JSON list of C-alpha atoms and ligand atoms in Angstrom, two decimals:
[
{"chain": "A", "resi": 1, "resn": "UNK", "atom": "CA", "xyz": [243.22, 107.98, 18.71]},
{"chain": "A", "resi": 2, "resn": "UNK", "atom": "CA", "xyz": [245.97, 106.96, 16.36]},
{"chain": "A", "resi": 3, "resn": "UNK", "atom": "CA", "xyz": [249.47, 106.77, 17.88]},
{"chain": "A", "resi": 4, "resn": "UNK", "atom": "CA", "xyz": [250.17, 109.72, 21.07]},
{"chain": "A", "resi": 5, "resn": "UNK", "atom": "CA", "xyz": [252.68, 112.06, 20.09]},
{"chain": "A", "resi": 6, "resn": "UNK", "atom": "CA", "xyz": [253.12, 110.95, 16.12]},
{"chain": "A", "resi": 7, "resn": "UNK", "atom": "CA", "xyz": [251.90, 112.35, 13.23]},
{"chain": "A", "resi": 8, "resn": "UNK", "atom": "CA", "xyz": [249.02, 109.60, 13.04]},
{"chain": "A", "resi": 9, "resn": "UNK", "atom": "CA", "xyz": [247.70, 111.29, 16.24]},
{"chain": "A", "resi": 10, "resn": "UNK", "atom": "CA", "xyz": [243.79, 111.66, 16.35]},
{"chain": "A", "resi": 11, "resn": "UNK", "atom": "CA", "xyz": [241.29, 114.13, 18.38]},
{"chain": "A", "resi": 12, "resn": "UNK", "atom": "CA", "xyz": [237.58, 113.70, 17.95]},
{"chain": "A", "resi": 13, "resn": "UNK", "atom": "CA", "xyz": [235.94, 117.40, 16.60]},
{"chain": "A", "resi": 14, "resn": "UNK", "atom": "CA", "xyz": [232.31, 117.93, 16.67]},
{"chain": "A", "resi": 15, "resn": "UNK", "atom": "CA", "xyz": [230.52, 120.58, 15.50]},
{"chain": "A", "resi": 16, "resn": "UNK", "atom": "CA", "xyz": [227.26, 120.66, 18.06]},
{"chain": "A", "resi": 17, "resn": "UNK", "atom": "CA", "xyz": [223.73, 121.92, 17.20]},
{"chain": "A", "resi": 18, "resn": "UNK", "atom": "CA", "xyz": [224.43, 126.06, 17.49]},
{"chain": "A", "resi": 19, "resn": "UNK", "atom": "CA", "xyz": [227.23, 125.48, 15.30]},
{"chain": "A", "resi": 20, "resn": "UNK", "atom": "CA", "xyz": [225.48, 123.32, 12.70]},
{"chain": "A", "resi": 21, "resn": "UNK", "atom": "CA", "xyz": [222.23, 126.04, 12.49]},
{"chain": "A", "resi": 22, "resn": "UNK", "atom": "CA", "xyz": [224.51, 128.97, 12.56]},
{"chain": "A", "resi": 23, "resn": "UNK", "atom": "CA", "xyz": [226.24, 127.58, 9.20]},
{"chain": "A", "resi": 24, "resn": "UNK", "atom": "CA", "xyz": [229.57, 127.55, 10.85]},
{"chain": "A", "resi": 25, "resn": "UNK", "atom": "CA", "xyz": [230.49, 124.02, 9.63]},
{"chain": "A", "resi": 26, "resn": "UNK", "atom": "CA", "xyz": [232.95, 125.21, 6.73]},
{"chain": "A", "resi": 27, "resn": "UNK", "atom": "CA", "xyz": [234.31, 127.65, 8.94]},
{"chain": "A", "resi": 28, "resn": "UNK", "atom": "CA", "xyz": [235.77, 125.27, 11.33]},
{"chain": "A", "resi": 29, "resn": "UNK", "atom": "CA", "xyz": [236.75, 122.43, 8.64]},
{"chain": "A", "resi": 30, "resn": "UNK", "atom": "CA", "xyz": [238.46, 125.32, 6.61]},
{"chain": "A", "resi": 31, "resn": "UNK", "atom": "CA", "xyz": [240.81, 126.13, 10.11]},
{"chain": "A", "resi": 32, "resn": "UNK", "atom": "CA", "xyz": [241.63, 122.52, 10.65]},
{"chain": "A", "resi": 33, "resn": "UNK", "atom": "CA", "xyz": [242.12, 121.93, 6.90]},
{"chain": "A", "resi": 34, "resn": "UNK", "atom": "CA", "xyz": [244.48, 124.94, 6.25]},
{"chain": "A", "resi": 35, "resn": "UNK", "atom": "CA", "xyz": [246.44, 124.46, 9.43]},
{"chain": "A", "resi": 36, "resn": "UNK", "atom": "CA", "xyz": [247.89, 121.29, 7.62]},
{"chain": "A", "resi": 37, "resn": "UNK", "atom": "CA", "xyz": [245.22, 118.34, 9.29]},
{"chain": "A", "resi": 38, "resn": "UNK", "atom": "CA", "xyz": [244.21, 115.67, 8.02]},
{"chain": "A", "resi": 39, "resn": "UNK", "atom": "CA", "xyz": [240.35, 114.85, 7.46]},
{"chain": "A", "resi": 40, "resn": "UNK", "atom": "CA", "xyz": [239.75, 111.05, 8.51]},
{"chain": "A", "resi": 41, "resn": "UNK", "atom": "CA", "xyz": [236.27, 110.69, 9.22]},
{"chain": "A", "resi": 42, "resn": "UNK", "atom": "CA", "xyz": [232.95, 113.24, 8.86]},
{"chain": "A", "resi": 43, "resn": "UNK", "atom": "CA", "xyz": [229.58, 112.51, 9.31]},
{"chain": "A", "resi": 44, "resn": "UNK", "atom": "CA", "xyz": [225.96, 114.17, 10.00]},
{"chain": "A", "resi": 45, "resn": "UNK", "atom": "CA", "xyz": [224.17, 112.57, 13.15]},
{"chain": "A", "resi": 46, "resn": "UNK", "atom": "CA", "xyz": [221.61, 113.55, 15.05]},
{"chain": "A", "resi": 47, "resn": "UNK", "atom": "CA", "xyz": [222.28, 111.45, 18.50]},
{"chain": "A", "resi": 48, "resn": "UNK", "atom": "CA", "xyz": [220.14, 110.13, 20.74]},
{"chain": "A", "resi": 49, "resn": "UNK", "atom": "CA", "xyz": [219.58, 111.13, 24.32]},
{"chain": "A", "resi": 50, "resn": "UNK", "atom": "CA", "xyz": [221.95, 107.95, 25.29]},
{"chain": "A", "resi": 51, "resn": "UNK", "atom": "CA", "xyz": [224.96, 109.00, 22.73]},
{"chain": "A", "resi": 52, "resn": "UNK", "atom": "CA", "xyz": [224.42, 112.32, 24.43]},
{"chain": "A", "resi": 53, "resn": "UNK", "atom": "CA", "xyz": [224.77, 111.06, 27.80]},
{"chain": "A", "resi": 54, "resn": "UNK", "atom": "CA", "xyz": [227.78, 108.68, 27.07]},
{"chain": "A", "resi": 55, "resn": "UNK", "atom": "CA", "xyz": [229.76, 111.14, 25.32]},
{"chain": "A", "resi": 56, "resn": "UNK", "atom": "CA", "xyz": [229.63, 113.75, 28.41]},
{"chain": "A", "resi": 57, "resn": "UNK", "atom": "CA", "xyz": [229.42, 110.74, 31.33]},
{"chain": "A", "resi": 58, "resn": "UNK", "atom": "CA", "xyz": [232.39, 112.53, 32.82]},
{"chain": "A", "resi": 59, "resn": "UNK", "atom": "CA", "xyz": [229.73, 115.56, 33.55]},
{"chain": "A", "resi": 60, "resn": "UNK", "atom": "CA", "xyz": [226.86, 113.88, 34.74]},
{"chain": "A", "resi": 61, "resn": "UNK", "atom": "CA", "xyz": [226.91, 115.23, 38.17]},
{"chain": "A", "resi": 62, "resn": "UNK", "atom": "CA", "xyz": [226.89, 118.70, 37.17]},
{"chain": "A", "resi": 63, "resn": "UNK", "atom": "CA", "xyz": [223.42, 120.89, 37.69]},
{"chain": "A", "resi": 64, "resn": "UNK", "atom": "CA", "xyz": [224.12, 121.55, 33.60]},
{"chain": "A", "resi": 65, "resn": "UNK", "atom": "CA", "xyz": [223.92, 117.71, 32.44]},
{"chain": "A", "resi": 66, "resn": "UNK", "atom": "CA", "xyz": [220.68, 117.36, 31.44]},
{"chain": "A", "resi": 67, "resn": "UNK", "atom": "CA", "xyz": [220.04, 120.63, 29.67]},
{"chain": "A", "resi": 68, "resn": "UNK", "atom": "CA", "xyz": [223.53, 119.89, 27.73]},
{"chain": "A", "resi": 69, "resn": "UNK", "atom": "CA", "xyz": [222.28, 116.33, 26.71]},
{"chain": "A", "resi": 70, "resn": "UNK", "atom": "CA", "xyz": [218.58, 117.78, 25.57]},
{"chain": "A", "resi": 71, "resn": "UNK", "atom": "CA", "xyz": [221.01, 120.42, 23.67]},
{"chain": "A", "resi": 72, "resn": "UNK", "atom": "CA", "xyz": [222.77, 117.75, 21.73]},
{"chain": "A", "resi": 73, "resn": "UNK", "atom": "CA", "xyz": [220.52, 115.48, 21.52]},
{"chain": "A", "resi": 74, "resn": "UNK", "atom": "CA", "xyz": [217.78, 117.97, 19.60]},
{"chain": "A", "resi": 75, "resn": "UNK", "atom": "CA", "xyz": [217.47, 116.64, 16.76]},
{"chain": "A", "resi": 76, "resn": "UNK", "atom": "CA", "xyz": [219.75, 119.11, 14.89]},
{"chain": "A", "resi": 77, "resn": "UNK", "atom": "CA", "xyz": [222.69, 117.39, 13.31]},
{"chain": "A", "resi": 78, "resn": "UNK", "atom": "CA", "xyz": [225.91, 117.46, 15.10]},
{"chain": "A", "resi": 79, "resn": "UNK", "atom": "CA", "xyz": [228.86, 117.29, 12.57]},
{"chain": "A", "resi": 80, "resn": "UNK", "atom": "CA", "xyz": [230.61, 114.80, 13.77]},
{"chain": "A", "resi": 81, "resn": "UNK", "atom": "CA", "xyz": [234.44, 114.27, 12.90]},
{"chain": "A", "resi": 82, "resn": "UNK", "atom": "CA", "xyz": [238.14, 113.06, 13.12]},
{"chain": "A", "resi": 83, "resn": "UNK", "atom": "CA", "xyz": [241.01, 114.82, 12.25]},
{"chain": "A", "resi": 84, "resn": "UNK", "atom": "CA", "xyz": [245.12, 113.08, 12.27]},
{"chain": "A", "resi": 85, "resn": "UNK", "atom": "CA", "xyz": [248.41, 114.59, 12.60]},
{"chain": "A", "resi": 86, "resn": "UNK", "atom": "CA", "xyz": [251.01, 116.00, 14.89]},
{"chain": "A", "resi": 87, "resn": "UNK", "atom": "CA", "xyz": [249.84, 117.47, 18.38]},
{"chain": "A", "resi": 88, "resn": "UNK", "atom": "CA", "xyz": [246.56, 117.62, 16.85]},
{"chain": "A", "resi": 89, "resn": "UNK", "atom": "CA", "xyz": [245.02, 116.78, 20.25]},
{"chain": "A", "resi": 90, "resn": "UNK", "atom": "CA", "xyz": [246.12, 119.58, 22.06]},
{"chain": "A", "resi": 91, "resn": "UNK", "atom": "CA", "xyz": [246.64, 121.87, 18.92]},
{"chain": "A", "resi": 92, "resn": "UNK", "atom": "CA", "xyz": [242.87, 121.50, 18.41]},
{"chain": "A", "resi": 93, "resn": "UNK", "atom": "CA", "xyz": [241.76, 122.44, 22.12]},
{"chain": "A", "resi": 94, "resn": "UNK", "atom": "CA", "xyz": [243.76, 125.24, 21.37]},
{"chain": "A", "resi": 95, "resn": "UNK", "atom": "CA", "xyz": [242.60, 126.01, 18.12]},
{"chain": "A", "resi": 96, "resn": "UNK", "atom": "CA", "xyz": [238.74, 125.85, 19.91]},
{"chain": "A", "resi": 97, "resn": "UNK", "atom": "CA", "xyz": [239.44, 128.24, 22.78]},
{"chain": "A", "resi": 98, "resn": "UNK", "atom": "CA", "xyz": [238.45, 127.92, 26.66]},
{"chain": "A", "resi": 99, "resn": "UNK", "atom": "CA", "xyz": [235.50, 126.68, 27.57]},
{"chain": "A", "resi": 100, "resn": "UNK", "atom": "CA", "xyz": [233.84, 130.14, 28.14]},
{"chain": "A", "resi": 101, "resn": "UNK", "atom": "CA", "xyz": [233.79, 131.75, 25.05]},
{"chain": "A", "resi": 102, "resn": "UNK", "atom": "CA", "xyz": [234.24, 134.71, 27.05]},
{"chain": "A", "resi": 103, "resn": "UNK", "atom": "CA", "xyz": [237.66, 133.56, 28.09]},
{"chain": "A", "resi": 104, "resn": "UNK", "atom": "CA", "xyz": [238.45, 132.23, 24.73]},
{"chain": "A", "resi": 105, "resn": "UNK", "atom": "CA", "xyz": [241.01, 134.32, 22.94]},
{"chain": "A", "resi": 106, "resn": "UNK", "atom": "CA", "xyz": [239.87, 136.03, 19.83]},
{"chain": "A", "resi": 107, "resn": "UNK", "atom": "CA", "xyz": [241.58, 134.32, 16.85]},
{"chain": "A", "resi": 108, "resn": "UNK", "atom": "CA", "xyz": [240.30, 130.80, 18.36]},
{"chain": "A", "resi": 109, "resn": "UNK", "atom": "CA", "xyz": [237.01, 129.55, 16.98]},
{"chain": "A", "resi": 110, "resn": "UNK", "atom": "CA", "xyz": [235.05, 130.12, 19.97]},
{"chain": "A", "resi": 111, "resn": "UNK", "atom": "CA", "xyz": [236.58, 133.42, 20.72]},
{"chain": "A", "resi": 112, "resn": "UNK", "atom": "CA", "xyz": [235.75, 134.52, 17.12]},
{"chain": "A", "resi": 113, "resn": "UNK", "atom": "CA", "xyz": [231.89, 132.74, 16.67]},
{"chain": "A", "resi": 114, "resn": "UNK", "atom": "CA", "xyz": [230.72, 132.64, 20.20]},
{"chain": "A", "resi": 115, "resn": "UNK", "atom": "CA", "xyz": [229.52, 134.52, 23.90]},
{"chain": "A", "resi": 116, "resn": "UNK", "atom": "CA", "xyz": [227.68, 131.85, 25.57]},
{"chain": "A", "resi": 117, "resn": "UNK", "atom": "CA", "xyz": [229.45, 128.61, 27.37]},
{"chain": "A", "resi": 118, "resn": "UNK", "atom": "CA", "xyz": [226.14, 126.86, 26.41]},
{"chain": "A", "resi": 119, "resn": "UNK", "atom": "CA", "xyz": [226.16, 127.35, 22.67]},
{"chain": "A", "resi": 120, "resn": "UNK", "atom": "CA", "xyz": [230.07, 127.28, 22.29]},
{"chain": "A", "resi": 121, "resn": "UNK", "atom": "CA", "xyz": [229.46, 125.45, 18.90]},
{"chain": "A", "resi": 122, "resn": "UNK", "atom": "CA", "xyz": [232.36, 122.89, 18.97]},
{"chain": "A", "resi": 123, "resn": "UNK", "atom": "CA", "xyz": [233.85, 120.11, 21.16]},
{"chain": "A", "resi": 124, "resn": "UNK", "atom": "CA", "xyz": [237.05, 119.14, 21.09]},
{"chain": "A", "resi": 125, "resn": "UNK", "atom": "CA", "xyz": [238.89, 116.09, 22.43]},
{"chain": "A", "resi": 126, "resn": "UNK", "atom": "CA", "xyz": [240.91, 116.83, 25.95]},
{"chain": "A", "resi": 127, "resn": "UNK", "atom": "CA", "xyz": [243.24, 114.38, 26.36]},
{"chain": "A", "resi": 128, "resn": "UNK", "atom": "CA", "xyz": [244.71, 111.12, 24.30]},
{"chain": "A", "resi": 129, "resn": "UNK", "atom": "CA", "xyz": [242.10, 108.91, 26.96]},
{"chain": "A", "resi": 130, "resn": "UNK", "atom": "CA", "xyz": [239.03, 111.24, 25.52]},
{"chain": "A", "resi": 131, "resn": "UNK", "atom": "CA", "xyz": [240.06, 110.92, 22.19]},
{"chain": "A", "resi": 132, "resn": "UNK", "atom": "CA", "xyz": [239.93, 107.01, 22.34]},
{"chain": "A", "resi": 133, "resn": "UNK", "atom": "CA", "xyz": [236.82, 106.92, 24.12]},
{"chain": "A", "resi": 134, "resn": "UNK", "atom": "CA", "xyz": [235.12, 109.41, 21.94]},
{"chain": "A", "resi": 135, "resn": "UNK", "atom": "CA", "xyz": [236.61, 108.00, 18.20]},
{"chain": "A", "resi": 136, "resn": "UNK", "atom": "CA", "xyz": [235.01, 104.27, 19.47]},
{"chain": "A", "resi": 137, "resn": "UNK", "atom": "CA", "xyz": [232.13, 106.08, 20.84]},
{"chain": "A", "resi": 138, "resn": "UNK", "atom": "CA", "xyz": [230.67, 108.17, 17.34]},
{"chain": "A", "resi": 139, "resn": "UNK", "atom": "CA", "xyz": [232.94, 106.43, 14.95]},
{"chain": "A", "resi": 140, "resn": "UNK", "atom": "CA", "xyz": [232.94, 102.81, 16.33]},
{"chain": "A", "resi": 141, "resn": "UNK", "atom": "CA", "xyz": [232.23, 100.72, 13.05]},
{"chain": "A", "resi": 142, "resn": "UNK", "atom": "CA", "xyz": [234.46, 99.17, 11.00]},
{"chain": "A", "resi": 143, "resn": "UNK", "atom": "CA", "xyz": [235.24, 101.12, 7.61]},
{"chain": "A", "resi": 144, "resn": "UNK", "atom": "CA", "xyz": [233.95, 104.76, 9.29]},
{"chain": "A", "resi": 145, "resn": "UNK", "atom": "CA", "xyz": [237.63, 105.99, 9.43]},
{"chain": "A", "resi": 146, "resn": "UNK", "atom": "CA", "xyz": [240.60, 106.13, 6.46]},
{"chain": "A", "resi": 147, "resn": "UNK", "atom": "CA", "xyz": [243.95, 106.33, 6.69]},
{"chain": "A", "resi": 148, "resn": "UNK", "atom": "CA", "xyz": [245.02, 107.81, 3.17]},
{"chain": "A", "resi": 149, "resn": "UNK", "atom": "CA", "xyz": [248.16, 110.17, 2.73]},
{"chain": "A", "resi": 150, "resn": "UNK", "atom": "CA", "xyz": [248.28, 113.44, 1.06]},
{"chain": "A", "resi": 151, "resn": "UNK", "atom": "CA", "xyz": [249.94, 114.46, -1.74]},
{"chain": "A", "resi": 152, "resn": "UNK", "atom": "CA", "xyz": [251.16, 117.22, -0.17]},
{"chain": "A", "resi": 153, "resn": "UNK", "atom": "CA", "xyz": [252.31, 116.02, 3.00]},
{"chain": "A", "resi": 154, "resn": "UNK", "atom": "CA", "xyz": [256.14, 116.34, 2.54]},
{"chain": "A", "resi": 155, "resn": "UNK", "atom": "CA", "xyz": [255.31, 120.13, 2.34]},
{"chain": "A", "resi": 156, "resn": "UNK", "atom": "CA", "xyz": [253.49, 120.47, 5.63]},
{"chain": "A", "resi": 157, "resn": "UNK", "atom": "CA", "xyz": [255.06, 117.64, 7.93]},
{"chain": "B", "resi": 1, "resn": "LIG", "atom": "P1", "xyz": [233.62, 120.25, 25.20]},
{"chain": "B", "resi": 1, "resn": "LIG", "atom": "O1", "xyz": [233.76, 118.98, 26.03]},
{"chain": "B", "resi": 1, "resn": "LIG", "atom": "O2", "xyz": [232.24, 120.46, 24.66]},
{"chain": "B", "resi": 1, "resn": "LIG", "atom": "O3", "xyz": [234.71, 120.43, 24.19]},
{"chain": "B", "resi": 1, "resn": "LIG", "atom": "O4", "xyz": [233.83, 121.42, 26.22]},
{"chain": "B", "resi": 1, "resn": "LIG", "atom": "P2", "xyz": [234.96, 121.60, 27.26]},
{"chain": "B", "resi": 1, "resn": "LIG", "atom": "O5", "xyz": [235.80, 120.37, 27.41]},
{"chain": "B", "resi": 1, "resn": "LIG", "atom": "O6", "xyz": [235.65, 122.86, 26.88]},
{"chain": "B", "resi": 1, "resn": "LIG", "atom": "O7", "xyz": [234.13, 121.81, 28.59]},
{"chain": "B", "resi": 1, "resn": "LIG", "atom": "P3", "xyz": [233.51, 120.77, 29.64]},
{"chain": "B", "resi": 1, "resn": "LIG", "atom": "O8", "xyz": [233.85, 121.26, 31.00]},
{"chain": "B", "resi": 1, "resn": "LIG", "atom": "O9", "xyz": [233.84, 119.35, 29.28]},
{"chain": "B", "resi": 1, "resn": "LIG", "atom": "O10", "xyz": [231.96, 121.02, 29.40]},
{"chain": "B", "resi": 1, "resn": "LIG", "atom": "C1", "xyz": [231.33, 120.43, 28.31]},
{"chain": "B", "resi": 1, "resn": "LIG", "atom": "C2", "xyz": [230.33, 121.36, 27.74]},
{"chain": "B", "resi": 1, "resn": "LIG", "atom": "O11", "xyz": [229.29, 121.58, 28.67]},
{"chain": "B", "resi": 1, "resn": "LIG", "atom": "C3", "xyz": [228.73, 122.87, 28.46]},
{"chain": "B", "resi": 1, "resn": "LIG", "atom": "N1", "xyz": [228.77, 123.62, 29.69]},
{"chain": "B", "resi": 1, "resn": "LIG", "atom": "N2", "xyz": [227.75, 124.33, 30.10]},
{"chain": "B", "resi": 1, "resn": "LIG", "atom": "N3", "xyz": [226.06, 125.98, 31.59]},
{"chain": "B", "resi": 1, "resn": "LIG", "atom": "C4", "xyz": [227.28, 125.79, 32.00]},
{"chain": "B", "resi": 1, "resn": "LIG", "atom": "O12", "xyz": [227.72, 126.31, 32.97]},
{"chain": "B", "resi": 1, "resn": "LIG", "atom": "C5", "xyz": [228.13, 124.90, 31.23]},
{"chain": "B", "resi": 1, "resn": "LIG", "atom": "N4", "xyz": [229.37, 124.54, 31.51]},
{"chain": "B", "resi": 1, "resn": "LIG", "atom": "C6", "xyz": [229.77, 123.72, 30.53]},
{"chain": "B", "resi": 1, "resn": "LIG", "atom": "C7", "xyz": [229.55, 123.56, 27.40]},
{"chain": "B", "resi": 1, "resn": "LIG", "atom": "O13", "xyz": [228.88, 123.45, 26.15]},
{"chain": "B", "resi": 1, "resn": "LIG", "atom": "C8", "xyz": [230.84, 122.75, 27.40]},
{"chain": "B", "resi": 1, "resn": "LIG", "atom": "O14", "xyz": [231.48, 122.83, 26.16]}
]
């Protein structure tokens, strides 16, 4: 997940299923864009059953588990991507809202798109340990990711 605390830091962002069919995927690359992050990896996957269950192994004791792999793993694409720069772990958790959308405040992207904590439309990484695990997991081959500096950047950083 890049390097903790620098502004090479990386979070893993997915858009999941509900977001993808709703046509909220320019909507959420727009916030993360314009905030001043930096677009490293992006792709369209449709996972299987086991990326499903490896990605949320931290949940699979909950009564929810297998409805939220069958969710993710429906066949409709989950937009699947990493974004670098400073905070941008904890900035994007932020910049998703709570869990509940219901608890989510309303400029966040849940709290503006979403009412159901089963179709919350987004993940986002929770902690430098998740990011690593989740960049290797969906992004694990060589060449999938690209460091590459913006012209901008002495504006933003
Ligand atoms: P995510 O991993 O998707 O970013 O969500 P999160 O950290 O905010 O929440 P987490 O506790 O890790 O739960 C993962 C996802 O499971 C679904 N969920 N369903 N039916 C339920 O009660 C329930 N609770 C959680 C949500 O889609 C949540 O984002």
């Amino acid at each position: 997940a890049g390097v903790k605390g620098t502004n090479s830091e990386r979070t893993f962002i997915a858009i999941k299923p509900d977001g993808t069919q709703r046509g909220l995927v320019g909507k959420v690359i727009t916030r993360f864009e314009e905030r001043g992050y930096k677009l490293v990896g992006l792709k369209a996957i449709a996972p299987s059953k086991e990326l499903a269950e490896l990605h949320y192994d931290d949940l699979k004791a909950r009564p929810f588990f297998a409805g939220l792999v069958k969710y993710i793993s429906s066949g409709t694409p989950v937009i699947a991507m990493v974004w670098e720069g400073k905070d941008v772990i904890r900035q994007g958790r932020a910049m998703i809202g709570a869990t509940n959308p219901l608890e989510s405040a309303p400029g966040s992207i849940r709290g503006q798109y979403c009412i159901s904590v089963g179709r919350n439309i987004i993940h986002g990484s929770d902690c430098f340990e998740a990011a690593e695990k989740e960049i290797n997991l969906w992004f694990g081959k060589a060449g999938e990711l690209i460091d590459w500096t913006p012209a901008n950047v002495e504006w933003i950083q």
